[in-house]
Short mmCIF file of C-alpha atoms in Angstrom, two decimals:
data_model
loop_
_atom_site.label_atom_id
_atom_site.label_comp_id
_atom_site.label_asym_id
_atom_site.label_seq_id
_atom_site.Cartn_x
_atom_site.Cartn_y
_atom_site.Cartn_z
CA GLY A 8 42.09 -46.05 52.71
CA ALA A 9 40.19 -43.33 52.89
CA VAL A 10 37.38 -44.12 56.20
CA VAL A 11 34.47 -41.87 56.45
CA SER A 12 32.25 -42.86 60.15
CA GLN A 13 28.57 -41.87 60.28
CA HIS A 14 27.45 -41.57 63.89
CA PRO A 15 25.06 -42.93 65.08
CA SER A 16 24.26 -46.09 62.75
CA TRP A 17 20.84 -46.08 64.33
CA VAL A 18 18.32 -43.65 66.27
CA ILE A 19 14.85 -43.56 67.09
CA CYS A 20 13.22 -40.45 68.08
CA LYS A 21 9.59 -39.24 69.17
CA SER A 22 7.63 -37.28 66.32
CA GLY A 23 8.63 -33.64 67.09
CA THR A 24 12.32 -33.92 68.25
CA SER A 25 15.29 -33.19 66.25
CA VAL A 26 18.22 -36.01 65.16
CA LYS A 27 21.68 -34.65 64.86
CA ILE A 28 23.60 -37.05 62.26
CA GLU A 29 27.34 -36.48 62.09
CA CYS A 30 29.98 -37.77 58.98
CA ARG A 31 33.81 -37.83 59.69
CA SER A 32 36.44 -38.62 57.70
CA LEU A 33 39.08 -39.85 59.63
CA ASP A 34 41.73 -39.90 57.62
CA PHE A 35 41.50 -37.19 54.90
CA GLN A 36 40.20 -33.78 54.15
CA ALA A 37 36.81 -33.76 52.62
CA THR A 38 36.35 -30.53 50.92
CA THR A 39 33.06 -31.88 49.29
CA MET A 40 30.33 -34.06 51.40
CA PHE A 41 27.20 -35.37 50.11
CA TRP A 42 23.89 -36.51 51.61
CA TYR A 43 22.45 -39.14 50.48
CA ARG A 44 18.89 -40.76 51.57
CA GLN A 45 17.58 -44.28 50.69
CA PHE A 46 14.36 -45.87 50.91
CA PRO A 47 13.93 -49.68 51.49
CA LYS A 48 14.81 -51.63 48.68
CA GLN A 49 15.54 -48.40 46.89
CA SER A 50 18.33 -46.39 45.09
CA LEU A 51 20.13 -43.47 46.91
CA MET A 52 18.33 -40.29 46.41
CA LEU A 53 20.90 -36.97 46.44
CA MET A 54 19.89 -34.86 49.22
CA ALA A 55 22.42 -32.30 49.34
CA THR A 56 25.98 -31.05 48.79
CA SER A 57 28.26 -29.33 51.32
CA ASN A 58 30.83 -28.03 50.93
CA GLU A 59 33.50 -26.78 53.63
CA GLY A 60 33.14 -23.13 54.98
CA SER A 61 29.41 -22.66 52.91
CA LYS A 62 25.74 -23.10 52.55
CA ALA A 63 24.95 -26.66 51.26
CA THR A 64 23.12 -26.99 47.93
CA TYR A 65 20.28 -28.41 48.43
CA GLU A 66 18.99 -30.69 45.69
CA GLN A 67 15.21 -30.07 43.96
CA GLY A 68 12.30 -31.26 46.45
CA VAL A 69 14.35 -30.75 49.71
CA GLU A 70 13.56 -28.73 52.21
CA LYS A 71 16.56 -27.17 53.46
CA ASP A 72 15.06 -26.19 56.58
CA LYS A 73 14.13 -29.58 57.29
CA PHE A 74 17.08 -31.03 56.81
CA LEU A 75 19.90 -29.05 58.02
CA ILE A 76 23.29 -29.18 56.81
CA ASN A 77 26.67 -28.20 58.29
CA HIS A 78 29.95 -28.23 56.72
CA ALA A 79 32.22 -26.66 59.63
CA SER A 80 35.42 -28.62 59.11
CA LEU A 81 36.99 -30.39 56.23
CA THR A 82 36.64 -33.38 58.32
CA LEU A 83 33.16 -33.21 59.61
CA SER A 84 29.75 -32.76 58.36
CA THR A 85 26.06 -32.77 60.44
CA LEU A 86 22.79 -33.39 59.43
CA THR A 87 20.01 -32.56 61.51
CA VAL A 88 16.87 -33.44 60.61
CA THR A 89 14.39 -30.50 62.66
CA SER A 90 11.17 -31.91 63.83
CA ALA A 91 11.22 -35.02 62.88
CA HIS A 92 7.78 -36.83 61.13
CA PRO A 93 7.28 -40.59 60.74
CA GLU A 94 7.68 -39.54 56.65
CA ASP A 95 11.39 -39.11 57.78
CA SER A 96 12.02 -42.43 58.65
CA SER A 97 14.41 -43.60 56.45
CA PHE A 98 18.51 -44.70 55.67
CA TYR A 99 20.78 -41.81 55.52
CA ILE A 100 24.15 -41.89 54.21
CA CYS A 101 26.79 -39.68 53.85
CA SER A 102 29.63 -39.62 51.40
CA ALA A 103 32.84 -37.70 51.16
CA ARG A 104 35.34 -36.57 48.52
CA ASP A 105 38.86 -36.51 49.15
CA GLY A 106 39.90 -32.87 48.22
CA LYS A 107 43.25 -34.27 46.70
CA THR A 108 42.31 -37.36 45.08
CA GLY A 109 38.68 -37.57 44.31
CA GLY A 110 38.27 -33.77 42.97
CA TYR A 111 38.55 -34.85 38.99
CA THR A 112 37.01 -37.86 39.22
CA GLY A 113 33.90 -38.00 41.47
CA GLU A 114 34.89 -41.09 43.17
CA LEU A 115 33.22 -40.60 46.71
CA PHE A 116 33.86 -42.61 50.49
CA PHE A 117 30.73 -43.32 51.77
CA GLY A 118 29.91 -43.52 55.68
CA GLU A 119 28.22 -46.64 56.97
CA GLY A 120 24.77 -45.02 57.11
CA SER A 121 22.39 -43.79 59.82
CA ARG A 122 19.15 -45.21 60.08
CA LEU A 123 16.52 -42.76 61.54
CA THR A 124 13.24 -44.02 63.08
CA VAL A 125 10.49 -41.43 63.94
CA LEU A 126 7.86 -42.90 66.62
CA ALA B 14 20.99 -35.25 32.12
CA GLN B 15 23.04 -37.58 33.40
CA SER B 16 21.10 -41.29 33.89
CA VAL B 17 21.82 -44.43 34.96
CA THR B 18 19.96 -47.17 34.23
CA GLN B 19 19.85 -50.98 35.87
CA PRO B 20 17.49 -53.09 34.05
CA ASP B 21 17.47 -56.05 36.31
CA ILE B 22 15.69 -55.15 39.78
CA HIS B 23 16.54 -59.16 40.95
CA ILE B 24 18.77 -61.64 39.83
CA THR B 25 19.38 -64.63 41.45
CA VAL B 26 22.55 -67.40 40.08
CA SER B 27 23.78 -70.29 41.30
CA GLU B 28 26.77 -70.56 43.13
CA GLY B 29 29.49 -70.52 41.41
CA ALA B 30 27.76 -69.86 38.07
CA SER B 31 29.31 -66.32 36.16
CA LEU B 32 27.58 -63.10 36.97
CA GLU B 33 26.85 -60.07 34.46
CA LEU B 34 24.79 -57.54 36.16
CA ARG B 35 23.68 -54.77 33.16
CA CYS B 36 24.09 -51.07 33.63
CA ASN B 37 23.11 -48.15 30.85
CA TYR B 38 24.09 -44.95 31.27
CA SER B 39 23.61 -41.33 29.73
CA TYR B 40 25.54 -38.78 29.72
CA GLY B 41 27.01 -36.30 27.23
CA ALA B 42 30.75 -36.65 27.21
CA THR B 43 33.13 -39.20 28.52
CA PRO B 44 31.44 -40.12 32.21
CA TYR B 45 33.19 -41.45 35.06
CA LEU B 46 31.43 -44.97 36.08
CA PHE B 47 31.36 -47.27 39.25
CA TRP B 48 30.11 -50.00 40.80
CA TYR B 49 28.92 -50.19 44.78
CA VAL B 50 28.13 -53.25 46.59
CA GLN B 51 25.63 -52.69 49.58
CA SER B 52 24.93 -55.71 52.17
CA PRO B 53 21.70 -55.07 54.33
CA GLY B 54 21.96 -52.36 56.38
CA GLN B 55 26.07 -50.74 55.60
CA GLY B 56 27.21 -48.26 53.64
CA LEU B 57 28.43 -48.93 50.17
CA GLN B 58 31.56 -50.58 49.38
CA LEU B 59 33.24 -49.25 46.24
CA LEU B 60 33.98 -52.30 43.59
CA LEU B 61 35.34 -51.07 40.61
CA LYS B 62 35.52 -47.35 38.57
CA TYR B 63 36.39 -46.89 35.23
CA PHE B 64 37.77 -42.76 34.04
CA SER B 65 39.34 -43.76 30.98
CA GLY B 66 42.35 -46.11 29.36
CA ASP B 67 41.94 -49.71 29.50
CA THR B 68 37.85 -50.36 28.61
CA LEU B 69 37.92 -53.46 31.00
CA VAL B 70 38.78 -52.59 34.94
CA GLN B 71 39.45 -55.09 37.31
CA GLY B 72 37.74 -54.68 40.46
CA ILE B 73 37.92 -56.15 44.04
CA LYS B 74 36.40 -59.45 45.18
CA GLY B 75 36.96 -60.72 41.67
CA PHE B 76 34.56 -58.39 39.70
CA GLU B 77 35.40 -56.53 36.34
CA ALA B 78 33.15 -54.41 34.10
CA GLU B 79 33.85 -53.63 30.64
CA PHE B 80 33.07 -50.20 29.39
CA LYS B 81 30.91 -49.99 25.84
CA ARG B 82 31.03 -46.56 24.58
CA SER B 83 28.89 -47.48 21.56
CA GLN B 84 26.28 -49.09 23.55
CA SER B 85 26.53 -46.71 26.80
CA SER B 86 27.00 -49.70 28.77
CA PHE B 87 29.26 -50.70 32.02
CA ASN B 88 28.37 -54.11 32.61
CA LEU B 89 29.77 -56.04 35.82
CA ARG B 90 30.92 -59.22 35.15
CA LYS B 91 31.92 -62.15 37.39
CA PRO B 92 33.24 -65.70 36.24
CA SER B 93 32.12 -67.75 39.76
CA VAL B 94 29.47 -66.47 41.68
CA HIS B 95 30.19 -67.03 45.92
CA TRP B 96 27.37 -67.27 48.18
CA SER B 97 28.94 -64.01 50.41
CA ASP B 98 28.08 -62.39 46.97
CA ALA B 99 24.72 -61.66 47.95
CA ALA B 100 23.81 -57.86 48.25
CA GLU B 101 22.51 -55.36 46.38
CA TYR B 102 24.59 -53.89 43.52
CA PHE B 103 24.42 -50.28 42.00
CA CYS B 104 26.33 -48.36 39.27
CA ALA B 105 26.48 -45.06 39.12
CA VAL B 106 28.09 -42.13 37.09
CA SER B 107 29.72 -38.87 37.93
CA SER B 108 30.47 -35.54 35.88
CA GLY B 109 33.31 -35.26 37.66
CA ASN B 110 33.57 -31.45 38.01
CA THR B 111 30.39 -31.95 40.90
CA GLY B 112 31.07 -34.79 42.01
CA LYS B 113 28.09 -35.86 42.05
CA LEU B 114 27.07 -39.26 41.80
CA ILE B 115 23.68 -40.33 40.25
CA PHE B 116 23.18 -44.18 40.85
CA GLY B 117 21.13 -46.42 39.28
CA GLN B 118 17.62 -48.46 41.21
CA GLY B 119 20.10 -51.17 42.06
CA THR B 120 19.83 -54.96 41.84
CA THR B 121 19.47 -57.33 44.36
CA LEU B 122 21.87 -60.87 44.12
CA GLN B 123 20.50 -63.90 45.36
CA VAL B 124 23.05 -66.35 45.03
CA LYS B 125 21.34 -70.12 45.26
CA PRO B 126 23.38 -72.70 47.49
#
């Protein structure tokens, strides 16, 4: 089955530093990847959509300069939280759409998530 | 705009009892509907999906869901709950062409021994 790997699974950083989270599709080509943010006991909030080789599309209210998304290849997307602050602490989940099978149905495959704690 | 509502934030059932988690959606065209399960600190696992055809869909772990267009609902059911089913359940809708998934608020399932 389609597998999406996310790394790191957890990270602790100091306020003001930047953190990069990677999302890889292991056995399929992910033409589109999505990044979600989840606060404790809450639902997933879509942050941005990234298409391979083009700029990410951010949802309203998401700071694109703070949350840098790069989708340089068909199997890798990265989310960089720049100048992180405690309020950026959250669970970040990536998901990917298989370019062959998911194009018309919207089915997504999810990574395991990355828990960011900013001190 | 698309939206998904899960009316029940928290549900507790006894092990072996039946389960129904409610999901209502708002979407202008035929929706693509999904149910995902999330264990604490984990990503999401797809339980089942509805794209078209038979309105009763079977999923993994003994779950099923029924699409009712007249009620704009896609409720998740399981005839006999196991303790390992305790988790967070999310209903989601996709427009298909954008690939975006819009999630409901989630329902926390607690299973009593």
